[in-house]
Structure formats: C-alpha cells, structure tokens
C-alpha cells in the first residue's frame, strides 16, 4: 500500500505520468467491436490494412467521353479531332464494349472506363456534329480526368494505425473497405466527485462561506469531450467514513475516479489518506511541479486510477487537460505529432524556476497571424478559463518568455 512517505514529494508532470503508465497499459489492451455508424471519436485498437484496391476499377472524374488519348493529339477548336460515339456508360454498370481507334463512349462522373480507354474528355471540350459524330476541341493526355485502379489505396497497405482517433474522413475510408464493424478501445468509465463542507449544488442559494459546485461540471464536460463515459456523483462533505463509502462505490463502477478538492495540505487531507488505504499500490504522488495545479494527488487502487484535483476551477481544468486527458483520449501512447499552431506573445511571461506552467491565453487576429495575449487572473476564477482560447506551455526551468517571441499554443475551444 502507498506509504505516507509519498506525501508532499513534489514530482514533475513527466514523472507523474511515467508512474501511471504501467497501470494504464492494461486499459489499452481492451477491445470492443462497434458498428461503423457509431465510431466517430473512438480510438482504433489495431492497424487497419486496405482489404482491396481503391478504386477497384478505373473511374472518370468528369462528365464527358472516354477515349483513347492518342486519338485526340493535335486537336484544337479550329480543327477538332473526330470521334465516333458508340453509346453511353451508365452509373453502376460495367461497360461491355472495348474502344477501337477513334471511338468513344459518353460517361458520367464516377463511371467505369471501358477497355481500351485511357483518358476522358470533359463535356465542355466536346462538340456534337450530329448523330454519332463528335469533335474533341482540346487534346487529353493518357490518365487525364480519371482515377486508376489502386490510385487511392493499394491492397494490403496499412491505411490507419493503432490508436488513431476516428474522424468523419476515417469513417468514410473504413466504409470504402466494407468494414461495417470497427475494433475500438472501450470508453473509459470516469466517476467525478466534489468534496468539501463549503460546496453546495448549483440549484441552492449559497450562504456566507459556501460556494456552488463548479468543478464537478467542468470536469464532467472535459471527461465527456475526451470521449469518456462520465458520471457525476455529486458532493461529499469532509467526512472520512462517508468519503470512504462513496469512493469504494466509485472505484467499483469506474476505471478512473476524479475528486475535486481535498488535495491541499492540511488537517482535512482525507483524499490522500484514503487512496493509501483503499488498495494497492495506493498513492503514487502528492504534489506536482506545476502551475496551476501544485496540490494534485494521484494513485492506483487495485488497477483503478484515482486523482485528487485542486479545488480552484482553473487549476482543476488545467490538471485534467495535462494529466488526465492524455490517458483518456489515447494521446499518452500516441502523442500529437502535428506541429502546434503558433503566435506572437503580446507581453512578457514570467515563470518560477523548478516548475512548468500552463498559461491561459486569448488569441487575437493580427493580419494572417495570431497575437497571443495572457489571461490574467488567479486560478480560483472560472472566468479566466471561459475567456481563454488556448494554453501556452512554459517548460520546466524556463524563467519566462519575452514579449514578441513566437510561442506554440494548444486550443481549448
């Protein structure tokens, strides 16, 4: 069981994530097959090879006439190349005729080219001289206005890699391969609980010293946005036995448990105590070299992840975004590889040595560039997160960034 020696040992964000990784890997070994129509936003659990060439027939990209390109060479508006039309190809039909010299077949966009054809003349370049005779007013090159067999996908090639998050375009790609069911990572079940004698539900009128629960709902929204199946368990007062009872239920019903409040050093630091008592290995870290978010705690109880997040709304949201979200959305094992957008900092940013900082910023259009403006305000203010468009990361042991410098940012909207 995690010992009290773990208390108050501040770790870096990277160290905290590394301590969690061995326990997270088992979650990524789970698989469920779901209908393709329900796969948006889900995470693939295996590489997907192309089961066939795409397209599997040569198809036109234009309305026009399938021809032999050589029959059009030298064609112009003043001297069209003459082509005899042998009929029309309809959508969804395989042509039965093979093109001979100076013959063609009319066809729609997406239609299948006949044998012997190696190009398509767009309809705007055709001149109808009557009956079956057409003139081509501009030459086409071999391969023009068509898609060849396997030009999109080659059979057997890996088209989607493990841990890819499925977007609309991936859904279309999977459909093109005939995959009606998709192997994906089951949704993480996340339970969210707010703690504290001073916290009340949103529908109640606060008395002096009381505050409506903000974090329960911000964390619920963040968990849902990360693709989790999330549930809000309400509020528990600072009572050890009541908290123990609710936590035991949450750990039974969820993969990840999030506690808001109860993570600060003090006499009522019940969360850290319970994490150490409820199961193995218990508490893994208590405190992060992070601003905002220093009083964060984290541990594992019999294979379930549990986090005590700060009570300040901005702190809790930043910690979720930097520590919890990567576990839920697959980016822990499949990190973002695309470069983050950048903009010029509008004013100096200072940071304390020995910690990394995540600064809330607004994005202001400046021509074709972005100006990055820090949102000032204490971490207890939810409005700072509402105003923020993005987060700027100041790395560990960096004292600050000067105004005018280009910085990367991660969008929050």
mmCIF file of N, CA, C and O in Angstrom, residues 270-303:
data_model
loop_
_atom_site.group_PDB
_atom_site.id
_atom_site.type_symbol
_atom_site.label_atom_id
_atom_site.label_comp_id
_atom_site.label_asym_id
_atom_site.label_seq_id
_atom_site.Cartn_x
_atom_site.Cartn_y
_atom_site.Cartn_z
ATOM 1 N N UNK A 270 -8.149 14.268 3.441
ATOM 2 C CA UNK A 270 -8.692 12.921 3.546
ATOM 3 C C UNK A 270 -8.457 12.099 2.291
ATOM 4 O O UNK A 270 -8.326 10.872 2.357
ATOM 5 N N UNK A 271 -8.423 12.754 1.128
ATOM 6 C CA UNK A 271 -8.294 12.025 -0.137
ATOM 7 C C UNK A 271 -7.007 11.231 -0.189
ATOM 8 O O UNK A 271 -6.999 10.038 -0.527
ATOM 9 N N UNK A 272 -5.889 11.878 0.140
ATOM 10 C CA UNK A 272 -4.597 11.197 0.103
ATOM 11 C C UNK A 272 -4.579 10.029 1.079
ATOM 12 O O UNK A 272 -4.050 8.954 0.779
ATOM 13 N N UNK A 273 -5.174 10.234 2.237
ATOM 14 C CA UNK A 273 -5.218 9.165 3.241
ATOM 15 C C UNK A 273 -5.989 7.960 2.715
ATOM 16 O O UNK A 273 -5.538 6.814 2.831
ATOM 17 N N UNK A 274 -7.138 8.208 2.099
ATOM 18 C CA UNK A 274 -7.967 7.110 1.623
ATOM 19 C C UNK A 274 -7.343 6.380 0.443
ATOM 20 O O UNK A 274 -7.452 5.160 0.343
ATOM 21 N N UNK A 275 -6.712 7.107 -0.459
ATOM 22 C CA UNK A 275 -6.055 6.451 -1.599
ATOM 23 C C UNK A 275 -5.016 5.460 -1.095
ATOM 24 O O UNK A 275 -4.849 4.367 -1.645
ATOM 25 N N UNK A 276 -4.349 5.844 -0.016
ATOM 26 C CA UNK A 276 -3.351 4.957 0.555
ATOM 27 C C UNK A 276 -3.936 3.768 1.287
ATOM 28 O O UNK A 276 -3.245 2.772 1.513
ATOM 29 N N UNK A 277 -5.221 3.836 1.639
ATOM 30 C CA UNK A 277 -5.837 2.770 2.432
ATOM 31 C C UNK A 277 -6.701 1.816 1.622
ATOM 32 O O UNK A 277 -6.907 0.668 2.013
ATOM 33 N N UNK A 278 -7.219 2.276 0.492
ATOM 34 C CA UNK A 278 -8.262 1.519 -0.200
ATOM 35 C C UNK A 278 -7.747 0.341 -1.014
ATOM 36 O O UNK A 278 -8.514 -0.567 -1.340
ATOM 37 N N UNK A 279 -6.478 0.339 -1.402
ATOM 38 C CA UNK A 279 -5.969 -0.774 -2.192
ATOM 39 C C UNK A 279 -4.570 -0.516 -2.697
ATOM 40 O O UNK A 279 -4.004 0.565 -2.525
ATOM 41 N N UNK A 280 -4.003 -1.527 -3.363
ATOM 42 C CA UNK A 280 -2.627 -1.450 -3.852
ATOM 43 C C UNK A 280 -2.570 -0.840 -5.249
ATOM 44 O O UNK A 280 -3.508 -1.024 -6.038
ATOM 45 N N UNK A 281 -1.494 -0.176 -5.614
ATOM 46 C CA UNK A 281 -0.343 0.223 -4.798
ATOM 47 C C UNK A 281 -0.598 1.475 -3.972
ATOM 48 O O UNK A 281 0.251 1.878 -3.181
ATOM 49 N N UNK A 282 -1.758 2.106 -4.162
ATOM 50 C CA UNK A 282 -2.094 3.272 -3.365
ATOM 51 C C UNK A 282 -1.583 4.562 -3.964
ATOM 52 O O UNK A 282 -1.529 4.746 -5.175
ATOM 53 N N UNK A 283 -1.177 5.475 -3.097
ATOM 54 C CA UNK A 283 -0.757 6.802 -3.514
ATOM 55 C C UNK A 283 0.568 6.744 -4.261
ATOM 56 O O UNK A 283 1.530 6.145 -3.793
ATOM 57 N N UNK A 284 0.612 7.375 -5.454
ATOM 58 C CA UNK A 284 1.838 7.416 -6.257
ATOM 59 C C UNK A 284 2.525 8.767 -6.202
ATOM 60 O O UNK A 284 3.741 8.851 -6.291
ATOM 61 N N UNK A 285 1.749 9.819 -6.092
ATOM 62 C CA UNK A 285 2.371 11.146 -5.976
ATOM 63 C C UNK A 285 1.426 12.087 -5.252
ATOM 64 O O UNK A 285 0.203 11.939 -5.290
ATOM 65 N N UNK A 286 2.018 13.062 -4.565
ATOM 66 C CA UNK A 286 1.252 14.083 -3.852
ATOM 67 C C UNK A 286 1.955 15.409 -4.104
ATOM 68 O O UNK A 286 2.916 15.753 -3.447
ATOM 69 N N UNK A 287 1.465 16.126 -5.088
ATOM 70 C CA UNK A 287 2.062 17.400 -5.445
ATOM 71 C C UNK A 287 2.790 17.330 -6.767
ATOM 72 O O UNK A 287 3.532 16.377 -7.040
ATOM 73 N N UNK A 288 2.547 18.329 -7.630
ATOM 74 C CA UNK A 288 3.196 18.410 -8.933
ATOM 75 C C UNK A 288 3.930 19.739 -9.061
ATOM 76 O O UNK A 288 3.444 20.774 -8.581
ATOM 77 N N UNK A 289 5.076 19.702 -9.729
ATOM 78 C CA UNK A 289 5.824 20.930 -10.020
ATOM 79 C C UNK A 289 5.135 21.620 -11.187
ATOM 80 O O UNK A 289 5.646 21.664 -12.306
ATOM 81 N N UNK A 290 3.957 22.150 -10.908
ATOM 82 C CA UNK A 290 3.060 22.615 -11.954
ATOM 83 C C UNK A 290 2.310 23.847 -11.461
ATOM 84 O O UNK A 290 1.911 23.926 -10.301
ATOM 85 N N UNK A 291 2.128 24.818 -12.375
ATOM 86 C CA UNK A 291 1.329 25.985 -12.060
ATOM 87 C C UNK A 291 0.384 26.259 -13.222
ATOM 88 O O UNK A 291 0.830 26.399 -14.357
ATOM 89 N N UNK A 292 -0.934 26.310 -12.934
ATOM 90 C CA UNK A 292 -1.582 25.970 -11.665
ATOM 91 C C UNK A 292 -1.720 24.462 -11.513
ATOM 92 O O UNK A 292 -1.669 23.746 -12.494
ATOM 93 N N UNK A 293 -1.859 24.007 -10.279
ATOM 94 C CA UNK A 293 -2.111 22.588 -10.063
ATOM 95 C C UNK A 293 -1.169 21.887 -9.116
ATOM 96 O O UNK A 293 -1.157 20.657 -9.043
ATOM 97 N N UNK A 294 -0.395 22.633 -8.342
ATOM 98 C CA UNK A 294 0.603 22.005 -7.467
ATOM 99 C C UNK A 294 0.019 20.970 -6.507
ATOM 100 O O UNK A 294 0.616 19.902 -6.319
ATOM 101 N N UNK A 295 -1.153 21.194 -5.859
ATOM 102 C CA UNK A 295 -1.609 20.230 -4.851
ATOM 103 C C UNK A 295 -2.265 18.963 -5.395
ATOM 104 O O UNK A 295 -2.985 18.278 -4.660
ATOM 105 N N UNK A 296 -2.035 18.627 -6.653
ATOM 106 C CA UNK A 296 -2.643 17.433 -7.248
ATOM 107 C C UNK A 296 -2.082 16.159 -6.618
ATOM 108 O O UNK A 296 -0.885 16.044 -6.365
ATOM 109 N N UNK A 297 -2.965 15.183 -6.403
ATOM 110 C CA UNK A 297 -2.534 13.869 -5.942
ATOM 111 C C UNK A 297 -3.005 12.822 -6.942
ATOM 112 O O UNK A 297 -3.954 13.027 -7.693
ATOM 113 N N UNK A 298 -2.314 11.688 -6.955
ATOM 114 C CA UNK A 298 -2.694 10.625 -7.871
ATOM 115 C C UNK A 298 -2.256 9.279 -7.354
ATOM 116 O O UNK A 298 -1.256 9.153 -6.649
ATOM 117 N N UNK A 299 -3.017 8.262 -7.705
ATOM 118 C CA UNK A 299 -2.664 6.915 -7.278
ATOM 119 C C UNK A 299 -3.437 5.873 -8.053
ATOM 120 O O UNK A 299 -4.218 6.183 -8.958
ATOM 121 N N UNK A 300 -3.209 4.629 -7.685
ATOM 122 C CA UNK A 300 -3.875 3.489 -8.305
ATOM 123 C C UNK A 300 -4.382 2.581 -7.193
ATOM 124 O O UNK A 300 -3.627 2.231 -6.274
ATOM 125 N N UNK A 301 -5.649 2.215 -7.288
ATOM 126 C CA UNK A 301 -6.251 1.328 -6.296
ATOM 127 C C UNK A 301 -6.751 0.077 -7.014
ATOM 128 O O UNK A 301 -7.747 0.127 -7.745
ATOM 129 N N UNK A 302 -6.013 -1.010 -6.856
ATOM 130 C CA UNK A 302 -6.396 -2.293 -7.464
ATOM 131 C C UNK A 302 -6.704 -2.140 -8.955
ATOM 132 O O UNK A 302 -7.743 -2.600 -9.451
ATOM 133 N N UNK A 303 -5.835 -1.463 -9.656
ATOM 134 C CA UNK A 303 -5.955 -1.303 -11.097
ATOM 135 C C UNK A 303 -6.774 -0.115 -11.555
ATOM 136 O O UNK A 303 -6.806 0.183 -12.753
#
